[in-house]
Coordinates of N, CA, C and O in Angstrom, one line a residue:
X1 N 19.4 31.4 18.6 CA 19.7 31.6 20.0 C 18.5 32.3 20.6 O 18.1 33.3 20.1
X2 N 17.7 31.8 21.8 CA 16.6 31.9 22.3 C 17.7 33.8 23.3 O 18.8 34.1 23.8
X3 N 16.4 34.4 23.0 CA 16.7 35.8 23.6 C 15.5 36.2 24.3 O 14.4 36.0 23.7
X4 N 15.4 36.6 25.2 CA 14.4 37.5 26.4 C 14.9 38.5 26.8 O 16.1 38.6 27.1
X5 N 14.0 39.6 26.9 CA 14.1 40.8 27.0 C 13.2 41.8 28.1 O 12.3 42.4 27.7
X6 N 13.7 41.8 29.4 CA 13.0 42.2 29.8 C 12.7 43.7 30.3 O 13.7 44.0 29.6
X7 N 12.3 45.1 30.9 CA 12.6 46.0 31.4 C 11.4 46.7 32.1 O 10.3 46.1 32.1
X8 N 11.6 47.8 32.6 CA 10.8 48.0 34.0 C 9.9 48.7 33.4 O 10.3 49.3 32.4
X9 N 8.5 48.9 33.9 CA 7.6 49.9 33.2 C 7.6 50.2 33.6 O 6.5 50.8 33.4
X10 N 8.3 51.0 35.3 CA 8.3 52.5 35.9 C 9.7 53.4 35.9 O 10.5 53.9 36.7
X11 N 9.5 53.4 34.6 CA 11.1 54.0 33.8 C 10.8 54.5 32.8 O 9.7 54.3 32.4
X12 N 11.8 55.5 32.0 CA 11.2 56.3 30.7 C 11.9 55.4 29.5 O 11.9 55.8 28.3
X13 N 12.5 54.1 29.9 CA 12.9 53.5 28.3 C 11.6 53.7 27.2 O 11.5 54.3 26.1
X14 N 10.8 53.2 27.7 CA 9.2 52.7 26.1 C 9.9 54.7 26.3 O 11.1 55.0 26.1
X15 N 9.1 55.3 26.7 CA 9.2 56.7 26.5 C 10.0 57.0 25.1 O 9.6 57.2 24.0
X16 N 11.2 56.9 25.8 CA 13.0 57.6 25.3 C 12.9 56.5 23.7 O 13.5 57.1 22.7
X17 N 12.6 55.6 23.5 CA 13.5 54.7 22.3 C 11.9 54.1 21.6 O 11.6 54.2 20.4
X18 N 10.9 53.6 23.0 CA 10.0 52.8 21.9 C 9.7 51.4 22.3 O 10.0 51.3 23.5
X19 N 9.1 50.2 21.8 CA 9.2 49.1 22.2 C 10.4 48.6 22.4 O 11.0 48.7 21.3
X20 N 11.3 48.1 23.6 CA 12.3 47.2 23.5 C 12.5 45.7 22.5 O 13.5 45.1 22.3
X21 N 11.4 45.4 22.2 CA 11.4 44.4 21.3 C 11.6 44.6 19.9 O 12.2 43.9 19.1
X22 N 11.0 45.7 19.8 CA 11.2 46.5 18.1 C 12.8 46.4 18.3 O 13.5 45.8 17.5
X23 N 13.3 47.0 19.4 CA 14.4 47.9 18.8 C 15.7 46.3 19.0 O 16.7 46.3 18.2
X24 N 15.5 45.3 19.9 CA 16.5 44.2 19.6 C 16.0 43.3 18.6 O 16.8 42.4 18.2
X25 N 14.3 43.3 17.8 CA 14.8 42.7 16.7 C 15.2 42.3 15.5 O 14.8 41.3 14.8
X26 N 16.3 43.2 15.2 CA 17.2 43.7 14.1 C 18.2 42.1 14.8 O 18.0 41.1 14.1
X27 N 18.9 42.1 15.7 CA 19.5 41.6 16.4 C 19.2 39.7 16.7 O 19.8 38.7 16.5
X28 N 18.0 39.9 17.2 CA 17.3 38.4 17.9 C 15.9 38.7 16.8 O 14.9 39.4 17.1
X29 N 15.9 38.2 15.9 CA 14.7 38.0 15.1 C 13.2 37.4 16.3 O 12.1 38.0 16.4
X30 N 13.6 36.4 17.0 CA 12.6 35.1 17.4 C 12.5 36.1 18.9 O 11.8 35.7 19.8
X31 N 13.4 37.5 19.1 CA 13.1 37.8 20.9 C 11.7 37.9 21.4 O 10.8 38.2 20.6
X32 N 11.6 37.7 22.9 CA 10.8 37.9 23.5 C 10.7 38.6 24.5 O 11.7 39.1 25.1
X33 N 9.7 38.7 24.8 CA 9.8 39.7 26.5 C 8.5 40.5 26.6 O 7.7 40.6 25.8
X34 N 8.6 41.0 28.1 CA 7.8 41.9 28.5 C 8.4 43.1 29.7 O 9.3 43.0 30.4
X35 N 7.5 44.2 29.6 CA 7.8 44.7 30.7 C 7.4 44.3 32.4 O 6.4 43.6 32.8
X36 N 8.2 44.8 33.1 CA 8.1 44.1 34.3 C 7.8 45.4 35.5 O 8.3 46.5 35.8
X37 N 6.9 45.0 35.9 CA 6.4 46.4 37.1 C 7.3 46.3 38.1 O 7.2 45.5 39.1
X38 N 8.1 47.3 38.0 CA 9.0 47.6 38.5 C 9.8 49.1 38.3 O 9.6 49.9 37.5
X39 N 10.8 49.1 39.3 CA 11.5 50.7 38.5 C 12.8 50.1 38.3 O 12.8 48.9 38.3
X40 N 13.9 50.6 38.1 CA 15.4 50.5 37.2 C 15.7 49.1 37.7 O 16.1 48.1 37.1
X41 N 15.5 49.1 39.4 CA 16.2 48.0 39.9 C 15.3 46.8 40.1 O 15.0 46.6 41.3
X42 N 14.9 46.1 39.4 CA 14.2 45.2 39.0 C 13.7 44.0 39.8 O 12.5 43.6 40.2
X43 N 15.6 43.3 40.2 CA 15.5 42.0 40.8 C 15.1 42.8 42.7 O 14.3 42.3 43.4
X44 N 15.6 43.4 42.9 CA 14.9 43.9 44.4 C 13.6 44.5 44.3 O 12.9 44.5 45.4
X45 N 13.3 44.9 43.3 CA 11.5 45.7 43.6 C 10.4 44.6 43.2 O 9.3 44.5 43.6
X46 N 11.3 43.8 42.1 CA 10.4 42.6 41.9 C 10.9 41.5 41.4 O 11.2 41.0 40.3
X47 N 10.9 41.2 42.7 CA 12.2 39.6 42.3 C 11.2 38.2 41.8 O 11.5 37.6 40.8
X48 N 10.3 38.1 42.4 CA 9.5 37.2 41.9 C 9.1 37.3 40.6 O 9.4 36.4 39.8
X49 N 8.3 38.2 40.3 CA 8.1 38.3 38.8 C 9.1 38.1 37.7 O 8.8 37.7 36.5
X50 N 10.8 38.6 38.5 CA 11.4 38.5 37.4 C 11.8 37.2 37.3 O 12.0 36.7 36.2
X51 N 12.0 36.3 38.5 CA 12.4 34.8 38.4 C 11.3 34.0 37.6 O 11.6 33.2 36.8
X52 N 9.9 34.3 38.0 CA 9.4 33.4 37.2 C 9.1 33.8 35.5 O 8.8 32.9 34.7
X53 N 9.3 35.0 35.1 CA 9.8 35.0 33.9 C 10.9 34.8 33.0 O 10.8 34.7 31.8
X54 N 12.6 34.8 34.0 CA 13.0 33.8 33.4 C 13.6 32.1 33.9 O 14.7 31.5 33.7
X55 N 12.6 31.7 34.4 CA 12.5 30.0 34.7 C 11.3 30.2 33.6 O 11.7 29.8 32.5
X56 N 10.2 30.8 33.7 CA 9.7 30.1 32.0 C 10.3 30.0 30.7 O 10.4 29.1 29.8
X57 N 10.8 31.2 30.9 CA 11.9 31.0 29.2 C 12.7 30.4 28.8 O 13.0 29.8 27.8
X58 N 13.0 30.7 30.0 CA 14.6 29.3 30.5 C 14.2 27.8 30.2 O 14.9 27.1 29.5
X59 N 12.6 27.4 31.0 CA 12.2 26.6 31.0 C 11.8 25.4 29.5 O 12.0 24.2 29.3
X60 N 11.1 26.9 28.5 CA 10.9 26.7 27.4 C 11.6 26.4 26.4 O 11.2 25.6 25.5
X61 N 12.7 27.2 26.3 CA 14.2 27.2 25.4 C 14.8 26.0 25.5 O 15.4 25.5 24.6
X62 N 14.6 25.2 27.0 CA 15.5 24.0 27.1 C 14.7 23.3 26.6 O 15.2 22.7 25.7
X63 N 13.3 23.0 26.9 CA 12.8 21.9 26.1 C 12.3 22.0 24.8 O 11.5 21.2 24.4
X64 N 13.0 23.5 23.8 CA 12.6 23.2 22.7 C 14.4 23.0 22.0 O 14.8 23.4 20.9
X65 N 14.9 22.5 22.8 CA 16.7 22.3 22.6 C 16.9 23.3 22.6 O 18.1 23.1 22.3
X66 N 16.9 24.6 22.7 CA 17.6 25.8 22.2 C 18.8 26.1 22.9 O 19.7 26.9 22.5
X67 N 18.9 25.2 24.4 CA 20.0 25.2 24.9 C 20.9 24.4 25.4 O 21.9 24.8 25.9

């Protein structure tokens, strides 16, 4: 199951825990993601960036079947 992962780099998560990708791939072996410049609230401070990162994933997942 195709997993993306994304969160804000003007936030203390990396801080507080670490890579978010380390820590879901116990979970999602194949996850992906990045951070998104932004603060907590994501889709309003940066709605663009976050749609076009997931219409790529989205995009990519579907044409490798994963969905």
């Amino acid at each position: 199951m195709p997993v993306e992962v994304l969160w804000s780099l003007r936030d203390e998560l990396e801080e507080l825990y670490g890579n978010p990708l380390d820590i879901w791939r116990p979970w999602a072996p194949g996850v992906v993601g990045h951070g998104i410049n932004s603060g907590h609230h994501m889709a309003e401070e940066a709605p663009d960036e976050l749609a076009t990162s997931l219409s790529t994933f989205l995009d990519s997942a579907h044409s490798k079947g994963s969905l």
